[in-house]
Tab-separated table of C-alpha atoms and ligand atoms in Angstrom:
chain	number	residue	atom	x	y	z
A	463	UNK	CA	-8.699	3.107	-22.333
A	464	UNK	CA	-7.941	5.053	-25.340
A	465	UNK	CA	-9.627	3.804	-28.519
A	466	UNK	CA	-6.290	2.986	-30.238
A	467	UNK	CA	-5.251	0.657	-27.260
A	468	UNK	CA	-8.364	-1.123	-27.831
A	469	UNK	CA	-7.875	-1.347	-31.369
A	470	UNK	CA	-4.562	-2.610	-31.203
A	471	UNK	CA	-5.652	-5.128	-28.655
A	472	UNK	CA	-8.462	-6.310	-31.546
A	473	UNK	CA	-5.775	-6.132	-34.098
A	474	UNK	CA	-3.260	-8.489	-32.294
A	475	UNK	CA	-5.484	-11.263	-31.039
A	476	UNK	CA	-7.227	-13.672	-32.950
A	477	UNK	CA	-10.746	-13.149	-32.950
A	478	UNK	CA	-13.475	-15.809	-33.439
A	479	UNK	CA	-17.060	-14.544	-32.710
A	480	UNK	CA	-18.752	-18.165	-33.442
A	481	UNK	CA	-20.915	-19.133	-30.978
A	482	UNK	CA	-20.111	-17.381	-27.851
A	483	UNK	CA	-16.743	-18.032	-28.089
A	484	UNK	CA	-13.513	-16.056	-28.554
A	485	UNK	CA	-9.865	-16.731	-29.049
A	486	UNK	CA	-7.296	-14.644	-27.274
A	487	UNK	CA	-3.472	-15.347	-27.355
A	488	UNK	CA	-3.835	-19.189	-27.170
A	489	UNK	CA	-7.147	-18.854	-24.546
A	490	UNK	CA	-10.413	-19.928	-25.617
A	491	UNK	CA	-13.141	-18.012	-23.947
A	492	UNK	CA	-16.387	-19.592	-23.788
A	493	UNK	CA	-19.441	-17.736	-22.728
A	494	UNK	CA	-21.981	-20.184	-22.906
A	495	UNK	CA	-20.779	-21.523	-19.469
A	496	UNK	CA	-21.388	-19.699	-16.530
A	497	UNK	CA	-19.055	-18.491	-14.917
A	498	UNK	CA	-17.184	-17.978	-18.303
A	499	UNK	CA	-14.637	-20.687	-19.221
A	500	UNK	CA	-11.434	-20.064	-20.354
A	501	UNK	CA	-9.078	-22.664	-21.390
A	502	UNK	CA	-5.406	-22.210	-22.693
A	503	UNK	CA	-3.473	-24.513	-24.606
A	504	UNK	CA	0.626	-23.855	-24.269
A	505	UNK	CA	2.719	-25.529	-26.758
A	506	UNK	CA	6.437	-25.758	-25.972
A	507	UNK	CA	6.984	-22.884	-28.454
A	508	UNK	CA	4.763	-20.805	-26.504
A	509	UNK	CA	5.536	-18.692	-23.461
A	510	UNK	CA	2.792	-18.635	-21.293
A	511	UNK	CA	2.809	-16.732	-17.986
A	512	UNK	CA	0.022	-15.928	-15.269
A	513	UNK	CA	1.435	-12.489	-14.704
A	514	UNK	CA	1.018	-11.739	-18.632
A	515	UNK	CA	-2.514	-13.278	-18.244
A	516	UNK	CA	-3.449	-11.147	-15.356
A	517	UNK	CA	-2.089	-7.689	-17.055
A	518	UNK	CA	-4.278	-8.773	-20.283
A	519	UNK	CA	-7.252	-9.517	-18.401
A	520	UNK	CA	-6.679	-6.182	-16.448
A	521	UNK	CA	-6.486	-4.184	-19.542
A	522	UNK	CA	-9.263	-6.126	-21.166
A	523	UNK	CA	-11.368	-7.599	-18.767
A	524	UNK	CA	-14.727	-5.717	-18.882
A	525	UNK	CA	-14.165	-6.403	-22.575
A	526	UNK	CA	-13.761	-10.381	-22.242
A	527	UNK	CA	-15.353	-11.148	-19.003
A	528	UNK	CA	-17.458	-8.377	-17.770
A	529	UNK	CA	-17.600	-8.049	-14.284
A	530	UNK	CA	-18.245	-11.594	-14.405
A	531	UNK	CA	-16.247	-14.543	-12.765
A	532	UNK	CA	-14.624	-17.055	-14.684
A	533	UNK	CA	-12.520	-20.238	-14.475
A	534	UNK	CA	-9.346	-20.897	-15.839
A	535	UNK	CA	-7.916	-24.245	-17.503
A	536	UNK	CA	-4.281	-24.296	-18.526
A	537	UNK	CA	-3.049	-27.469	-20.325
A	538	UNK	CA	0.355	-28.003	-21.849
A	539	UNK	CA	1.281	-30.130	-24.523
A	540	UNK	CA	4.669	-31.423	-25.473
A	541	UNK	CA	6.682	-30.213	-22.625
A	542	UNK	CA	5.101	-26.438	-22.326
A	543	UNK	CA	6.763	-24.071	-19.874
A	544	UNK	CA	4.567	-21.729	-18.145
A	545	UNK	CA	5.342	-19.396	-15.402
A	546	UNK	CA	2.842	-19.137	-12.428
A	547	UNK	CA	3.859	-17.401	-9.325
A	548	UNK	CA	2.467	-17.421	-5.610
A	549	UNK	CA	0.148	-16.319	-4.458
A	550	UNK	CA	-1.874	-17.338	-7.229
A	551	UNK	CA	-4.585	-14.386	-7.778
A	552	UNK	CA	-6.531	-12.867	-10.431
A	553	UNK	CA	-9.658	-10.961	-9.882
A	554	UNK	CA	-12.829	-13.006	-10.512
A	555	UNK	CA	-11.135	-16.333	-11.175
A	556	UNK	CA	-13.082	-19.173	-9.013
A	557	UNK	CA	-11.080	-22.081	-10.428
A	558	UNK	CA	-7.850	-22.990	-11.886
A	559	UNK	CA	-6.651	-26.073	-13.219
A	560	UNK	CA	-3.280	-26.795	-14.372
A	561	UNK	CA	-2.426	-30.038	-16.265
A	562	UNK	CA	0.520	-31.278	-18.015
A	563	UNK	CA	2.967	-28.327	-17.314
A	564	UNK	CA	6.293	-27.684	-16.261
A	565	UNK	CA	5.926	-25.028	-13.838
A	566	UNK	CA	8.704	-22.216	-13.439
A	567	UNK	CA	8.670	-19.674	-10.958
A	568	UNK	CA	6.089	-20.927	-8.477
A	569	UNK	CA	8.419	-20.212	-5.862
A	570	UNK	CA	9.226	-16.799	-6.800
A	571	UNK	CA	6.320	-15.209	-5.246
A	572	UNK	CA	5.157	-11.754	-6.146
A	573	UNK	CA	4.085	-10.002	-2.959
A	574	UNK	CA	3.768	-6.782	-5.002
A	575	UNK	CA	0.897	-4.302	-3.847
A	576	UNK	CA	-1.051	-4.791	-6.850
A	577	UNK	CA	-1.154	-8.660	-6.184
A	578	UNK	CA	-1.762	-8.393	-2.832
A	579	UNK	CA	-4.635	-6.181	-3.144
A	580	UNK	CA	-6.324	-8.552	-5.439
A	581	UNK	CA	-9.219	-10.113	-3.328
A	582	UNK	CA	-9.164	-13.725	-4.101
A	583	UNK	CA	-12.106	-15.675	-5.057
A	584	UNK	CA	-10.570	-18.808	-5.766
A	585	UNK	CA	-12.406	-22.129	-4.631
A	586	UNK	CA	-10.982	-24.868	-6.826
A	587	UNK	CA	-7.217	-25.702	-7.374
A	588	UNK	CA	-5.810	-28.410	-9.013
A	589	UNK	CA	-2.404	-29.417	-10.504
A	590	UNK	CA	-2.591	-32.540	-12.548
A	591	UNK	CA	0.781	-34.317	-14.167
A	592	UNK	CA	2.846	-31.562	-13.366
A	593	UNK	CA	6.298	-30.724	-12.496
A	594	UNK	CA	7.151	-27.530	-10.364
A	595	UNK	CA	10.542	-25.963	-10.282
A	596	UNK	CA	11.871	-25.031	-7.006
A	597	UNK	CA	15.379	-22.949	-6.130
A	598	UNK	CA	16.659	-23.019	-2.573
A	599	UNK	CA	18.556	-19.589	-3.616
A	600	UNK	CA	15.049	-17.975	-4.705
A	601	UNK	CA	13.428	-19.058	-1.263
A	602	UNK	CA	16.429	-17.560	0.637
A	603	UNK	CA	16.270	-14.550	-1.120
A	604	UNK	CA	12.425	-14.079	-0.255
A	605	UNK	CA	13.031	-14.936	3.327
A	606	UNK	CA	15.533	-12.145	3.373
A	607	UNK	CA	13.496	-9.591	1.730
A	608	UNK	CA	9.981	-10.576	2.633
A	609	UNK	CA	10.200	-12.282	5.687
A	610	UNK	CA	6.606	-11.059	7.175
A	611	UNK	CA	4.652	-11.586	4.079
A	612	UNK	CA	6.309	-15.014	3.264
A	613	UNK	CA	5.537	-16.232	6.925
A	614	UNK	CA	1.703	-15.295	6.556
A	615	UNK	CA	1.465	-16.620	3.271
A	616	UNK	CA	3.383	-19.869	3.861
A	617	UNK	CA	1.502	-20.618	7.151
A	618	UNK	CA	-1.514	-21.120	4.732
A	619	UNK	CA	0.072	-23.022	2.097
A	620	UNK	CA	-2.865	-22.451	-0.157
A	621	UNK	CA	-5.198	-19.718	-0.254
A	622	UNK	CA	-7.749	-19.742	2.527
A	623	UNK	CA	-10.521	-19.053	0.214
A	624	UNK	CA	-10.103	-22.805	-1.527
A	625	UNK	CA	-13.052	-25.440	-1.246
A	626	UNK	CA	-11.252	-28.085	-3.240
A	627	UNK	CA	-7.068	-28.649	-3.324
A	628	UNK	CA	-5.999	-31.193	-5.841
A	629	UNK	CA	-2.481	-32.144	-6.171
A	630	UNK	CA	-2.441	-35.004	-8.527
A	631	UNK	CA	0.700	-37.348	-10.242
A	632	UNK	CA	2.926	-34.079	-9.924
A	633	UNK	CA	6.521	-33.227	-8.576
A	634	UNK	CA	9.017	-30.880	-7.224
A	635	UNK	CA	12.046	-30.496	-9.135
A	636	UNK	CA	14.725	-29.475	-7.087
A	637	UNK	CA	17.193	-27.350	-8.981
A	638	UNK	CA	19.795	-26.505	-6.229
A	639	UNK	CA	19.494	-28.831	-3.284
A	640	UNK	CA	19.653	-27.658	0.342
A	641	UNK	CA	21.281	-29.392	2.809
A	642	UNK	CA	20.585	-29.067	6.664
A	643	UNK	CA	24.217	-28.191	7.025
A	644	UNK	CA	24.397	-25.313	4.623
A	645	UNK	CA	21.205	-23.790	6.362
A	646	UNK	CA	21.864	-19.979	6.886
A	647	UNK	CA	20.951	-18.891	10.450
A	648	UNK	CA	17.877	-16.907	8.678
A	649	UNK	CA	16.524	-19.801	7.299
A	650	UNK	CA	16.625	-21.734	10.632
A	651	UNK	CA	15.153	-18.559	12.588
A	652	UNK	CA	12.511	-18.333	9.574
A	653	UNK	CA	11.492	-22.020	10.152
A	654	UNK	CA	11.082	-21.636	13.860
A	655	UNK	CA	9.093	-18.428	13.468
A	656	UNK	CA	6.826	-20.295	10.953
A	657	UNK	CA	5.909	-23.030	13.767
A	658	UNK	CA	5.279	-20.239	16.046
A	659	UNK	CA	2.931	-18.174	13.940
A	660	UNK	CA	-0.968	-18.519	14.352
A	661	UNK	CA	-2.454	-21.022	12.637
A	662	UNK	CA	-4.150	-20.365	9.131
A	663	UNK	CA	-8.140	-20.887	9.186
A	664	UNK	CA	-9.022	-22.821	6.102
A	665	UNK	CA	-12.957	-22.223	6.762
A	666	UNK	CA	-13.886	-23.488	3.441
A	667	UNK	CA	-11.942	-26.338	2.439
A	668	UNK	CA	-13.694	-29.637	2.328
A	669	UNK	CA	-11.826	-31.601	-0.120
A	670	UNK	CA	-7.728	-32.253	-0.117
A	671	UNK	CA	-6.491	-34.822	-2.520
A	672	UNK	CA	-2.813	-35.436	-2.770
A	673	UNK	CA	-2.705	-38.400	-5.154
A	674	UNK	CA	0.021	-40.202	-7.468
A	675	UNK	CA	2.475	-38.776	-5.750
A	676	UNK	CA	6.098	-39.861	-4.537
A	677	UNK	CA	6.028	-41.063	-1.085
A	678	UNK	CA	7.742	-38.345	0.436
A	679	UNK	CA	6.320	-35.337	-1.519
A	680	UNK	CA	2.675	-36.688	-0.402
A	681	UNK	CA	3.978	-37.122	3.248
A	682	UNK	CA	5.569	-33.365	3.562
A	683	UNK	CA	3.155	-31.772	1.724
A	684	UNK	CA	0.291	-33.201	3.691
A	685	UNK	CA	2.157	-32.665	6.971
A	686	UNK	CA	2.827	-28.874	6.334
A	687	UNK	CA	-0.916	-28.196	5.409
A	688	UNK	CA	-2.255	-30.039	8.000
A	689	UNK	CA	-0.031	-28.822	11.268
A	690	UNK	CA	-0.243	-25.332	9.819
A	691	UNK	CA	-4.029	-24.942	9.636
A	692	UNK	CA	-7.349	-24.988	11.282
A	693	UNK	CA	-9.901	-27.152	9.464
A	694	UNK	CA	-13.497	-26.271	10.348
A	695	UNK	CA	-15.140	-27.710	7.154
A	696	UNK	CA	-12.908	-30.473	5.792
A	697	UNK	CA	-14.849	-33.622	4.739
A	698	UNK	CA	-12.558	-35.904	2.890
A	699	UNK	CA	-8.810	-36.332	2.885
A	700	UNK	CA	-7.560	-38.412	-0.197
A	701	UNK	CA	-4.026	-39.499	-0.328
A	702	UNK	CA	-4.628	-42.633	-2.676
A	703	UNK	CA	-1.755	-44.235	-4.728
A	704	UNK	CA	1.327	-42.649	-2.977
A	705	UNK	CA	3.184	-45.628	-2.202
A	706	UNK	CA	2.955	-44.824	1.373
A	707	UNK	CA	4.000	-47.488	4.009
A	708	UNK	CA	3.073	-45.498	6.874
A	709	UNK	CA	0.277	-43.154	7.148
A	710	UNK	CA	1.733	-39.401	7.531
A	711	UNK	CA	2.655	-38.664	10.928
A	712	UNK	CA	0.169	-35.995	11.366
A	713	UNK	CA	-2.899	-38.149	10.516
A	714	UNK	CA	-4.832	-39.288	13.510
A	715	UNK	CA	-3.069	-37.459	15.863
A	716	UNK	CA	-4.386	-35.712	19.147
A	717	UNK	CA	-3.385	-32.425	17.523
A	718	UNK	CA	-5.583	-33.381	14.246
A	719	UNK	CA	-8.472	-33.563	16.117
A	720	UNK	CA	-7.647	-30.077	17.620
A	721	UNK	CA	-7.736	-28.911	14.016
A	722	UNK	CA	-10.416	-31.064	12.098
A	723	UNK	CA	-13.628	-31.539	13.298
A	724	UNK	CA	-16.102	-32.830	10.351
A	725	UNK	CA	-13.936	-35.587	8.778
A	726	UNK	CA	-15.848	-37.929	7.502
A	727	UNK	CA	-13.598	-39.932	4.891
A	728	UNK	CA	-9.936	-40.889	4.618
A	729	UNK	CA	-9.058	-42.399	1.279
A	730	UNK	CA	-5.655	-44.362	1.755
A	731	UNK	CA	-6.324	-46.872	-0.953
A	732	UNK	CA	-3.588	-48.106	-3.241
A	733	UNK	CA	-0.840	-47.341	-0.793
A	734	UNK	CA	1.673	-50.084	0.658
A	735	UNK	CA	0.091	-50.072	4.086
A	736	UNK	CA	0.651	-53.352	6.101
A	737	UNK	CA	0.142	-52.067	9.771
A	738	UNK	CA	-3.442	-50.919	10.917
A	739	UNK	CA	-2.260	-49.823	14.336
A	740	UNK	CA	-2.811	-46.371	13.357
A	741	UNK	CA	-6.627	-47.159	13.607
A	742	UNK	CA	-6.775	-48.111	17.122
A	743	UNK	CA	-7.609	-44.671	18.541
A	744	UNK	CA	-10.650	-43.116	19.856
A	745	UNK	CA	-12.290	-41.132	17.371
A	746	UNK	CA	-12.660	-37.757	18.743
A	747	UNK	CA	-15.028	-35.961	16.836
A	748	UNK	CA	-18.850	-36.274	16.174
A	749	UNK	CA	-20.176	-38.194	13.345
A	750	UNK	CA	-18.623	-41.500	11.640
A	751	UNK	CA	-15.455	-41.891	9.920
A	752	UNK	CA	-14.701	-44.073	7.174
A	753	UNK	CA	-11.230	-45.117	6.371
A	754	UNK	CA	-10.755	-46.897	2.524
A	755	UNK	CA	-7.753	-49.046	2.876
A	756	UNK	CA	-8.376	-51.078	-0.383
A	757	UNK	CA	-5.446	-52.423	-2.109
A	758	UNK	CA	-2.828	-51.977	0.272
A	759	UNK	CA	-0.270	-54.666	1.313
A	760	UNK	CA	-2.001	-55.875	4.957
A	761	UNK	CA	-1.558	-59.545	5.386
A	762	UNK	CA	-2.448	-60.000	8.927
A	763	UNK	CA	-5.053	-59.195	11.027
A	764	UNK	CA	-5.920	-60.740	14.615
A	765	UNK	CA	-9.122	-62.011	15.642
A	766	UNK	CA	-8.291	-59.774	18.595
A	767	UNK	CA	-7.528	-56.582	16.380
A	768	UNK	CA	-10.600	-57.280	14.499
A	769	UNK	CA	-13.167	-57.269	17.617
A	770	UNK	CA	-10.946	-54.077	18.640
A	771	UNK	CA	-11.991	-52.461	15.407
A	772	UNK	CA	-15.400	-53.692	15.675
A	773	UNK	CA	-15.911	-51.926	18.797
A	774	UNK	CA	-15.070	-48.665	17.553
A	775	UNK	CA	-18.811	-47.845	16.189
A	776	UNK	CA	-18.431	-44.769	14.451
A	777	UNK	CA	-15.354	-46.062	12.547
A	778	UNK	CA	-15.638	-47.885	9.044
A	779	UNK	CA	-12.789	-49.390	7.642
A	780	UNK	CA	-12.753	-50.911	4.201
A	781	UNK	CA	-9.654	-53.511	3.773
A	782	UNK	CA	-10.947	-55.306	0.522
A	783	UNK	CA	-8.259	-56.307	-2.156
A	784	UNK	CA	-5.658	-56.875	0.620
A	785	UNK	CA	-3.484	-59.980	0.279
A	786	UNK	CA	-4.860	-61.247	3.621
A	787	UNK	CA	-3.630	-64.673	4.726
A	788	UNK	CA	-5.992	-64.972	7.611
A	789	UNK	CA	-8.764	-67.514	6.641
A	790	UNK	CA	-9.679	-67.613	10.423
A	791	UNK	CA	-12.598	-65.048	10.668
A	792	UNK	CA	-13.318	-63.861	7.235
A	793	UNK	CA	-16.890	-63.082	8.345
A	794	UNK	CA	-15.952	-60.661	10.711
A	795	UNK	CA	-13.595	-58.978	8.722
A	796	UNK	CA	-16.091	-57.949	6.194
A	797	UNK	CA	-18.415	-57.042	8.740
A	798	UNK	CA	-15.857	-53.981	9.340
A	799	UNK	CA	-17.566	-52.625	6.024
A	800	UNK	CA	-20.844	-51.631	7.584
B	1896	NAG	C1	-4.623	-2.833	-13.310
B	1896	NAG	O1	-4.508	-1.568	-14.096
B	1896	NAG	C2	-4.790	-0.429	-12.994
B	1896	NAG	C3	-5.183	1.012	-13.841
B	1896	NAG	O2	-5.298	0.528	-15.310
B	1896	NAG	C4	-3.354	-0.402	-12.147
B	1896	NAG	O3	-3.509	0.689	-11.467
B	1896	NAG	C5	-3.361	-1.818	-11.480
B	1896	NAG	O4	-1.964	-1.819	-10.810
B	1896	NAG	C6	-3.236	-2.799	-12.686
B	1896	NAG	N1	-3.237	-3.819	-11.928
B	1896	NAG	C7	-2.564	-5.130	-12.241
B	1896	NAG	C8	-2.753	-6.387	-11.013
B	1896	NAG	O5	-1.757	-5.365	-13.241
B	1897	NAG	C1	11.673	-23.408	-19.724
B	1897	NAG	O1	12.035	-22.264	-19.313
B	1897	NAG	C2	13.269	-22.291	-18.734
B	1897	NAG	C3	13.470	-20.865	-18.363
B	1897	NAG	O2	12.980	-19.884	-18.884
B	1897	NAG	C4	14.092	-22.262	-19.958
B	1897	NAG	O3	15.550	-22.239	-19.398
B	1897	NAG	C5	13.961	-23.891	-20.260
B	1897	NAG	O4	14.769	-24.229	-21.526
B	1897	NAG	C6	12.337	-23.853	-20.777
B	1897	NAG	N1	11.888	-25.376	-20.764
B	1897	NAG	C7	11.408	-25.971	-22.168
B	1897	NAG	C8	10.914	-27.196	-21.898
B	1897	NAG	O5	10.909	-25.060	-22.697
B	1898	NAG	C1	1.747	-38.232	-14.535
B	1898	NAG	O1	2.621	-37.383	-15.134
B	1898	NAG	C2	3.574	-37.798	-16.048
B	1898	NAG	C3	4.257	-36.150	-16.469
B	1898	NAG	O2	4.898	-35.852	-15.330
B	1898	NAG	C4	2.651	-38.253	-17.350
B	1898	NAG	O3	3.900	-38.487	-18.237
B	1898	NAG	C5	2.107	-39.361	-17.013
B	1898	NAG	O4	1.141	-39.654	-18.258
B	1898	NAG	C6	1.117	-38.969	-15.679
B	1898	NAG	N1	0.393	-40.116	-15.634
B	1898	NAG	C7	-1.023	-40.233	-15.386
B	1898	NAG	C8	-1.605	-41.268	-14.922
B	1898	NAG	O5	-1.789	-39.361	-15.744
B	1899	NAG	C1	-16.333	-19.189	2.454
B	1899	NAG	O1	-17.592	-19.301	2.094
B	1899	NAG	C2	-18.504	-18.300	2.357
B	1899	NAG	C3	-19.745	-18.606	1.506
B	1899	NAG	O2	-19.484	-18.958	0.083
B	1899	NAG	C4	-18.007	-17.117	1.781
B	1899	NAG	O3	-18.852	-15.842	1.981
B	1899	NAG	C5	-16.562	-16.501	2.503
B	1899	NAG	O4	-16.102	-15.308	2.019
B	1899	NAG	C6	-15.713	-17.501	2.092
B	1899	NAG	N1	-14.578	-17.424	2.990
B	1899	NAG	C7	-13.164	-17.284	2.509
B	1899	NAG	C8	-12.298	-17.143	3.523
B	1899	NAG	O5	-12.998	-17.552	1.309
B	1900	NAG	C1	-9.432	-39.921	-4.388
B	1900	NAG	O1	-8.601	-39.399	-5.660
B	1900	NAG	C2	-8.868	-40.476	-6.658
B	1900	NAG	C3	-8.217	-40.008	-7.788
B	1900	NAG	O2	-8.398	-38.998	-8.259
B	1900	NAG	C4	-10.384	-40.872	-7.186
B	1900	NAG	O3	-10.305	-41.634	-8.054
B	1900	NAG	C5	-11.285	-41.091	-5.602
B	1900	NAG	O4	-12.613	-41.320	-6.119
B	1900	NAG	C6	-11.126	-40.104	-4.578
B	1900	NAG	N1	-11.688	-40.725	-3.488
B	1900	NAG	C7	-12.273	-40.194	-2.892
B	1900	NAG	C8	-13.145	-40.255	-1.465
B	1900	NAG	O5	-12.897	-38.948	-3.185
């Protein structure tokens, strides 16, 4: 890099050399942590975009980050507006947390060679209290322009390098509603191809949390992820606090057992589940499965059902804090929590 460029960057940004810390365009670089932690605060007056950040880090990465890995936290204040395009890729970024942001462009994919050639090392991805814009016409544009790339990307839904995926108290804002009737032929064809496409191997994903969401958002997101992938390491599925009256249709099905084999915990607490018959199925993998059903609306469990549950020796069920009216065999009930 020519010296004058370095100079102009030094000049433009606000430097603060206190205690292993630098501030570069709204982002604090904390070098005392390993990997380096980068925290960006975005207010409603700012324009922040992952593309710009990638550009800045590309020019100056060696300078700010060395060749090290880093974690990135973006926090918006007062309805800050940021642009993040998928696939989410920054060289060296192991973790991304986005908090309180209104995200534009999330579905305006960037399949440029530049981005595709970045090797992702992202392990933790978390969205909390965010709103994500979705425009149907943009999606159609990508189906037309980037059919194969979109297909391969959407089959995975999230990067297949992830260990933890958390989507919390967030929603999608549909700016142009699509209805099945005006779905162009191409889109229908795309949907069918997506179903047929080879499943995505999420070999390192151990934890999925989709919590405090609208019921339909939780169902659709979870089913899309589960039905399109293979999960060799998945330990925990956390669907707490989603207003669910029924468990998502892909959970506890035969096809789930074909693609998930290390599951240990399913957190369904704080929902509106009344009927527990979904538990009356054989567990088709080794080990033990714990299902948390605390704080739902289960009112009745017959003695027969309780005996049935108890007979599944590898199933643990927690049904505390439900409005159970059955006083018949409480002892048996609490024994379920072994
Ligand atoms: C990073 O910079 C190099 C040259 O400096 C360029 O070839 C490359 O396309 C840039 N990558 C990104 C992601 O901007
Ligand atoms: C967010 O960005 C969009 C498009 O750039 C703009 O129209 C909108 O007013 C912005 N919203 C806020 C809250 O800044
Ligand atoms: C959930 O997100 C909304 C913004 O979408 C926010 O106002 C609210 O405080 C969040 N709730 C919690 C419990 O974080
Ligand atoms: C999964 O984790 C292992 C061990 O950390 C790593 O070598 C491998 O590249 C990861 N796989 C993917 C797809 O990220
Ligand atoms: C599920 O997510 C909630 C909210 O983040 C958390 O409090 C709870 O501990 C999680 N449950 C499990 C089993 O990880």
